[in-house]
Amino acid sequence: MAKITRGHQPKSTPAIPKSVKKPRDHAAARPKQAKSAKQATAKPGQLRAEKKSIKAIKPWTPAEVREAFSRFRKANPEPKGELEHLNPYTLLVAVVLSAQATDAGVNKATRALFAVADTPQKMLALGEDKVRDYIKTIGLYRNKARNVIALSEKLIAEFGGQVPRTRAELESLPGAGRKTANVVLNMAFGERTMAVDTHVFRVANRTGLAPGNTPLEVELGLERVIPSEFMLHAHHWLILHGRYTCLARSPRCGLCLIHDLCRWPEKTA
Ligand code: SF4
């Protein structure tokens, strides 16, 4: 079996606290009423208070944005995602499975799954029932198993068994939405895309870097303000910052690399 790829945290990075809730994908789980990424982790009162304070935030200057990302780069020059995968296909499957689930929970299930099925052909040969068994520890596993089989069928029927390299093609796959496409384009194909999950959404709004009411607004805002030299890794720097430092309920402002640049009135450092 090929080597599992996974991200590594800088040694000083603290462990994920139990209070951090899981990120959401936009399409894989097909929730009845999609909440914004921020609503997924904040209480209504907290959300209202943050929104109110965000309104008055002064935009970052280009020099401040450059300074922030220079610090992220210095601290962690090659940030990596934490979803284990073997190739673009297993990355795609892992991202689809990660909707409303933690990366650690997905990795636990996919280690065994990818050991027997690391191509669309092998996944089809395994069949939906067995895929379901492998991923039954992940939320919404029935729907996700159906999507994994359906997307594998589509990859074989329409893309020669390969993961396509355009956003439109990726978004046409069962269970894949804009965030999935952005993660695959960035991690598998090295494109400068910005996938906005709950952590990126919170950091962009709180700090004032790219405030927005929806993940798409934040995505476009971040693409507008982040210099291109940082865009390849910007998604991971922001995700890791939100996951380990700028926590939803108790941000670790005292440990924050960008505390002097952050515009959040409630920051504690
Ligand atoms: S200073 Fe606090 S609120 Fe601001 S980015 Fe850092 S951890 Fe988040």
Short mmCIF file of C-alpha atoms and ligand atoms in Angstrom, two decimals:
data_model
loop_
_atom_site.label_atom_id
_atom_site.label_comp_id
_atom_site.label_asym_id
_atom_site.label_seq_id
_atom_site.Cartn_x
_atom_site.Cartn_y
_atom_site.Cartn_z
CA MET A 1 0.00 0.00 0.00
CA ALA A 2 1.20 3.48 -0.78
CA LYS A 3 2.33 5.72 2.01
CA ILE A 4 -0.36 7.61 3.86
CA THR A 5 -0.03 11.37 3.54
CA ARG A 6 -0.98 13.48 6.48
CA GLY A 7 -0.20 16.86 7.85
CA HIS A 8 2.14 17.65 10.66
CA GLN A 9 1.70 20.32 13.24
CA PRO A 10 4.56 22.47 14.43
CA LYS A 11 5.95 20.96 17.63
CA SER A 12 4.61 23.81 19.71
CA THR A 13 1.06 23.34 18.48
CA PRO A 14 -1.32 22.35 21.26
CA ALA A 15 -3.64 19.38 20.87
CA ILE A 16 -7.19 19.86 19.60
CA PRO A 17 -9.38 20.68 22.56
CA LYS A 18 -12.62 18.71 22.92
CA SER A 19 -14.58 21.95 22.87
CA VAL A 20 -13.72 22.60 19.22
CA LYS A 21 -16.58 21.48 17.06
CA LYS A 22 -16.10 19.81 13.72
CA PRO A 23 -15.86 21.55 10.40
CA ARG A 24 -18.67 21.26 7.87
CA ASP A 25 -18.66 20.62 4.16
CA HIS A 26 -21.21 22.42 2.04
CA ALA A 27 -22.57 19.60 -0.07
CA ALA A 28 -21.54 16.14 0.99
CA ALA A 29 -24.03 15.78 3.77
CA ARG A 30 -26.87 17.67 2.10
CA PRO A 31 -28.31 19.05 5.34
CA LYS A 32 -31.94 20.15 5.17
CA GLN A 33 -31.12 23.73 6.01
CA ALA A 34 -27.46 24.63 5.65
CA LYS A 35 -26.23 26.87 8.47
CA SER A 36 -23.35 29.20 7.91
CA ALA A 37 -20.01 27.91 9.06
CA LYS A 38 -19.99 30.38 11.91
CA GLN A 39 -23.41 29.37 13.12
CA ALA A 40 -22.07 25.83 13.40
CA THR A 41 -19.82 26.75 16.29
CA ALA A 42 -21.20 29.82 17.95
CA LYS A 43 -24.19 30.36 20.21
CA PRO A 44 -26.74 32.86 18.82
CA GLY A 45 -25.79 35.49 21.39
CA GLN A 46 -22.10 35.06 20.70
CA LEU A 47 -22.74 35.28 16.96
CA ARG A 48 -24.78 38.48 17.31
CA ALA A 49 -22.15 40.08 19.53
CA GLU A 50 -19.34 39.17 17.14
CA LYS A 51 -21.28 40.41 14.11
CA LYS A 52 -21.98 43.71 15.86
CA SER A 53 -18.34 44.22 16.76
CA ILE A 54 -17.15 43.17 13.29
CA LYS A 55 -19.17 45.95 11.62
CA ALA A 56 -16.90 48.67 12.95
CA ILE A 57 -13.64 46.92 12.15
CA LYS A 58 -11.10 48.87 10.14
CA PRO A 59 -9.84 46.89 7.11
CA TRP A 60 -6.31 45.55 7.21
CA THR A 61 -3.72 47.40 5.16
CA PRO A 62 -1.85 45.41 2.48
CA ALA A 63 1.29 45.72 4.62
CA GLU A 64 -0.51 44.20 7.62
CA VAL A 65 -1.83 41.29 5.55
CA ARG A 66 1.66 40.63 4.23
CA GLU A 67 3.08 40.80 7.75
CA ALA A 68 0.53 38.31 9.08
CA PHE A 69 1.17 35.74 6.37
CA SER A 70 4.93 36.25 6.60
CA ARG A 71 4.63 35.26 10.27
CA PHE A 72 2.48 32.22 9.46
CA ARG A 73 5.03 31.17 6.83
CA LYS A 74 7.97 31.64 9.17
CA ALA A 75 6.28 29.55 11.88
CA ASN A 76 5.16 26.78 9.53
CA PRO A 77 6.70 27.01 6.04
CA GLU A 78 4.94 23.92 4.62
CA PRO A 79 1.57 23.56 6.32
CA LYS A 80 -0.36 20.42 5.46
CA GLY A 81 -3.94 19.32 5.71
CA GLU A 82 -4.73 16.68 8.31
CA LEU A 83 -6.90 14.35 6.20
CA GLU A 84 -4.91 11.21 5.41
CA HIS A 85 -4.91 10.18 1.77
CA LEU A 86 -2.87 8.24 -0.77
CA ASN A 87 -3.64 9.98 -4.05
CA PRO A 88 -6.07 12.57 -5.49
CA TYR A 89 -8.90 10.01 -5.49
CA THR A 90 -8.55 9.12 -1.81
CA LEU A 91 -8.19 12.83 -0.98
CA LEU A 92 -11.48 13.47 -2.78
CA VAL A 93 -13.19 10.64 -0.90
CA ALA A 94 -11.74 11.80 2.43
CA VAL A 95 -12.97 15.36 1.90
CA VAL A 96 -16.46 14.12 0.97
CA LEU A 97 -16.48 12.00 4.14
CA SER A 98 -15.29 14.89 6.29
CA ALA A 99 -18.54 16.86 6.08
CA GLN A 100 -19.75 17.37 9.64
CA ALA A 101 -17.01 15.09 10.95
CA THR A 102 -13.56 15.63 12.40
CA ASP A 103 -10.46 14.87 10.34
CA ALA A 104 -9.33 12.47 13.09
CA GLY A 105 -12.62 10.57 12.89
CA VAL A 106 -12.41 10.33 9.12
CA ASN A 107 -8.78 9.17 9.25
CA LYS A 108 -9.67 6.41 11.68
CA ALA A 109 -12.17 4.99 9.20
CA THR A 110 -10.32 5.61 5.97
CA ARG A 111 -7.04 3.95 6.99
CA ALA A 112 -8.69 0.55 6.63
CA LEU A 113 -10.90 1.59 3.71
CA PHE A 114 -8.07 3.00 1.60
CA ALA A 115 -5.93 -0.07 2.33
CA VAL A 116 -8.38 -2.10 0.25
CA ALA A 117 -9.80 0.57 -2.08
CA ASP A 118 -7.56 3.40 -3.26
CA THR A 119 -9.04 3.71 -6.77
CA PRO A 120 -12.59 4.18 -8.08
CA GLN A 121 -12.47 0.70 -9.60
CA LYS A 122 -11.52 -0.94 -6.30
CA MET A 123 -14.19 1.08 -4.47
CA LEU A 124 -16.87 -0.15 -6.89
CA ALA A 125 -15.62 -3.71 -6.52
CA LEU A 126 -15.92 -3.34 -2.75
CA GLY A 127 -19.54 -2.23 -3.07
CA GLU A 128 -21.74 0.15 -1.11
CA ASP A 129 -22.55 -2.25 1.74
CA LYS A 130 -18.90 -2.84 2.59
CA VAL A 131 -18.00 0.83 2.16
CA ARG A 132 -20.78 1.57 4.65
CA ASP A 133 -19.27 -0.90 7.10
CA TYR A 134 -15.85 0.75 6.87
CA ILE A 135 -17.18 4.25 7.48
CA LYS A 136 -19.98 3.57 9.94
CA THR A 137 -18.19 5.48 12.70
CA ILE A 138 -18.57 8.69 10.66
CA GLY A 139 -21.77 10.73 10.87
CA LEU A 140 -24.21 10.44 7.95
CA TYR A 141 -22.35 7.34 6.81
CA ARG A 142 -25.21 5.85 4.82
CA ASN A 143 -25.54 8.88 2.61
CA LYS A 144 -21.79 9.24 2.37
CA ALA A 145 -21.29 5.61 1.32
CA ARG A 146 -23.86 6.13 -1.42
CA ASN A 147 -22.01 9.25 -2.57
CA VAL A 148 -18.62 7.52 -2.56
CA ILE A 149 -19.96 4.78 -4.83
CA ALA A 150 -21.79 7.24 -7.07
CA LEU A 151 -18.79 9.52 -7.46
CA SER A 152 -16.56 6.52 -8.21
CA GLU A 153 -18.99 5.42 -10.92
CA LYS A 154 -19.00 8.89 -12.40
CA LEU A 155 -15.20 9.16 -12.34
CA ILE A 156 -14.97 5.93 -14.33
CA ALA A 157 -17.81 6.74 -16.72
CA GLU A 158 -16.89 10.34 -17.46
CA PHE A 159 -13.30 11.02 -16.44
CA GLY A 160 -11.36 7.87 -17.29
CA GLY A 161 -11.12 6.95 -13.60
CA GLN A 162 -9.14 10.12 -12.84
CA VAL A 163 -10.03 12.99 -10.53
CA PRO A 164 -10.88 15.96 -12.78
CA ARG A 165 -8.92 19.17 -12.47
CA THR A 166 -11.58 21.82 -12.93
CA ARG A 167 -13.92 23.27 -10.34
CA ALA A 168 -17.04 22.66 -12.45
CA GLU A 169 -16.18 19.00 -12.99
CA LEU A 170 -15.32 18.45 -9.34
CA GLU A 171 -18.55 20.11 -8.19
CA SER A 172 -20.52 17.85 -10.54
CA LEU A 173 -19.47 14.78 -8.51
CA PRO A 174 -21.98 13.35 -6.01
CA GLY A 175 -21.31 14.69 -2.52
CA ALA A 176 -18.77 17.28 -3.67
CA GLY A 177 -19.43 20.99 -3.21
CA ARG A 178 -17.39 24.15 -3.56
CA LYS A 179 -15.31 23.48 -0.46
CA THR A 180 -14.47 19.95 -1.63
CA ALA A 181 -13.44 21.29 -5.03
CA ASN A 182 -11.26 23.96 -3.44
CA VAL A 183 -9.50 21.47 -1.14
CA VAL A 184 -8.81 19.01 -3.99
CA LEU A 185 -7.65 21.73 -6.38
CA ASN A 186 -5.32 23.08 -3.72
CA MET A 187 -3.94 19.90 -2.16
CA ALA A 188 -3.91 17.55 -5.15
CA PHE A 189 -3.19 19.97 -7.96
CA GLY A 190 -1.38 22.88 -6.29
CA GLU A 191 -3.89 25.56 -7.25
CA ARG A 192 -4.20 28.75 -5.23
CA THR A 193 -7.74 28.13 -4.04
CA MET A 194 -9.24 29.08 -0.68
CA ALA A 195 -11.51 26.51 0.94
CA VAL A 196 -13.55 28.16 3.68
CA ASP A 197 -14.54 25.88 6.53
CA THR A 198 -15.79 26.86 9.95
CA HIS A 199 -12.28 27.76 11.19
CA VAL A 200 -11.33 29.91 8.21
CA PHE A 201 -14.73 31.61 8.34
CA ARG A 202 -14.28 32.49 12.02
CA VAL A 203 -10.70 33.73 11.69
CA ALA A 204 -11.45 35.85 8.61
CA ASN A 205 -14.40 37.51 10.33
CA ARG A 206 -12.98 37.89 13.81
CA THR A 207 -9.66 39.33 12.78
CA GLY A 208 -11.25 41.58 10.18
CA LEU A 209 -9.04 40.09 7.48
CA ALA A 210 -11.99 39.33 5.15
CA PRO A 211 -15.35 39.77 6.85
CA GLY A 212 -18.33 38.14 5.14
CA ASN A 213 -21.76 36.74 5.86
CA THR A 214 -21.30 33.55 3.85
CA PRO A 215 -18.39 31.19 3.15
CA LEU A 216 -18.37 32.39 -0.46
CA GLU A 217 -18.11 36.05 0.56
CA VAL A 218 -15.21 35.19 2.86
CA GLU A 219 -13.54 33.07 0.18
CA LEU A 220 -13.68 35.88 -2.37
CA GLY A 221 -12.59 38.43 0.24
CA LEU A 222 -9.56 36.37 1.21
CA GLU A 223 -8.62 35.86 -2.43
CA ARG A 224 -8.80 39.62 -2.88
CA VAL A 225 -6.57 40.59 0.05
CA ILE A 226 -4.01 37.78 0.32
CA PRO A 227 -0.95 38.32 -1.89
CA SER A 228 -0.56 35.57 -4.45
CA GLU A 229 2.77 34.41 -3.03
CA PHE A 230 0.92 33.20 0.09
CA MET A 231 -2.19 31.76 -1.53
CA LEU A 232 -0.96 28.21 -2.01
CA HIS A 233 -0.71 27.68 1.75
CA ALA A 234 -3.08 30.38 3.03
CA HIS A 235 -5.99 27.95 3.46
CA HIS A 236 -3.96 25.67 5.72
CA TRP A 237 -2.41 28.49 7.73
CA LEU A 238 -5.85 29.92 8.46
CA ILE A 239 -7.44 26.54 9.19
CA LEU A 240 -4.65 25.59 11.61
CA HIS A 241 -4.78 29.01 13.23
CA GLY A 242 -8.51 28.63 13.80
CA ARG A 243 -8.28 25.04 14.93
CA TYR A 244 -5.44 25.43 17.42
CA THR A 245 -5.19 29.12 18.40
CA CYS A 246 -8.20 31.23 17.48
CA LEU A 247 -10.66 28.78 19.03
CA ALA A 248 -14.38 29.46 18.78
CA ARG A 249 -15.11 29.79 22.48
CA SER A 250 -11.79 30.58 24.13
CA PRO A 251 -9.28 31.95 21.64
CA ARG A 252 -5.69 31.67 22.81
CA CYS A 253 -4.85 35.30 22.15
CA GLY A 254 -1.83 35.15 24.43
CA LEU A 255 -0.21 32.59 22.10
CA CYS A 256 -1.38 34.23 18.90
CA LEU A 257 1.15 35.12 16.24
CA ILE A 258 -0.97 37.94 14.91
CA HIS A 259 -2.48 39.36 18.11
CA ASP A 260 -1.17 42.85 17.40
CA LEU A 261 -2.73 42.83 13.92
CA CYS A 262 -6.05 41.22 14.89
CA ARG A 263 -8.97 43.67 14.94
CA TRP A 264 -11.28 41.69 17.21
CA PRO A 265 -12.32 44.02 20.04
CA GLU A 266 -12.65 41.09 22.44
CA LYS A 267 -9.18 39.69 21.92
CA THR A 268 -7.41 39.12 25.18
CA ALA A 269 -3.85 40.05 24.22
S1 SF4 B 1 -5.71 37.75 18.86
FE1 SF4 B 1 -7.19 36.23 19.60
S2 SF4 B 1 -9.04 36.64 18.43
FE2 SF4 B 1 -7.36 37.62 17.35
S3 SF4 B 1 -6.65 36.11 15.83
FE3 SF4 B 1 -5.42 35.88 17.67
S4 SF4 B 1 -6.43 34.26 18.83
FE4 SF4 B 1 -7.91 35.03 17.35
#
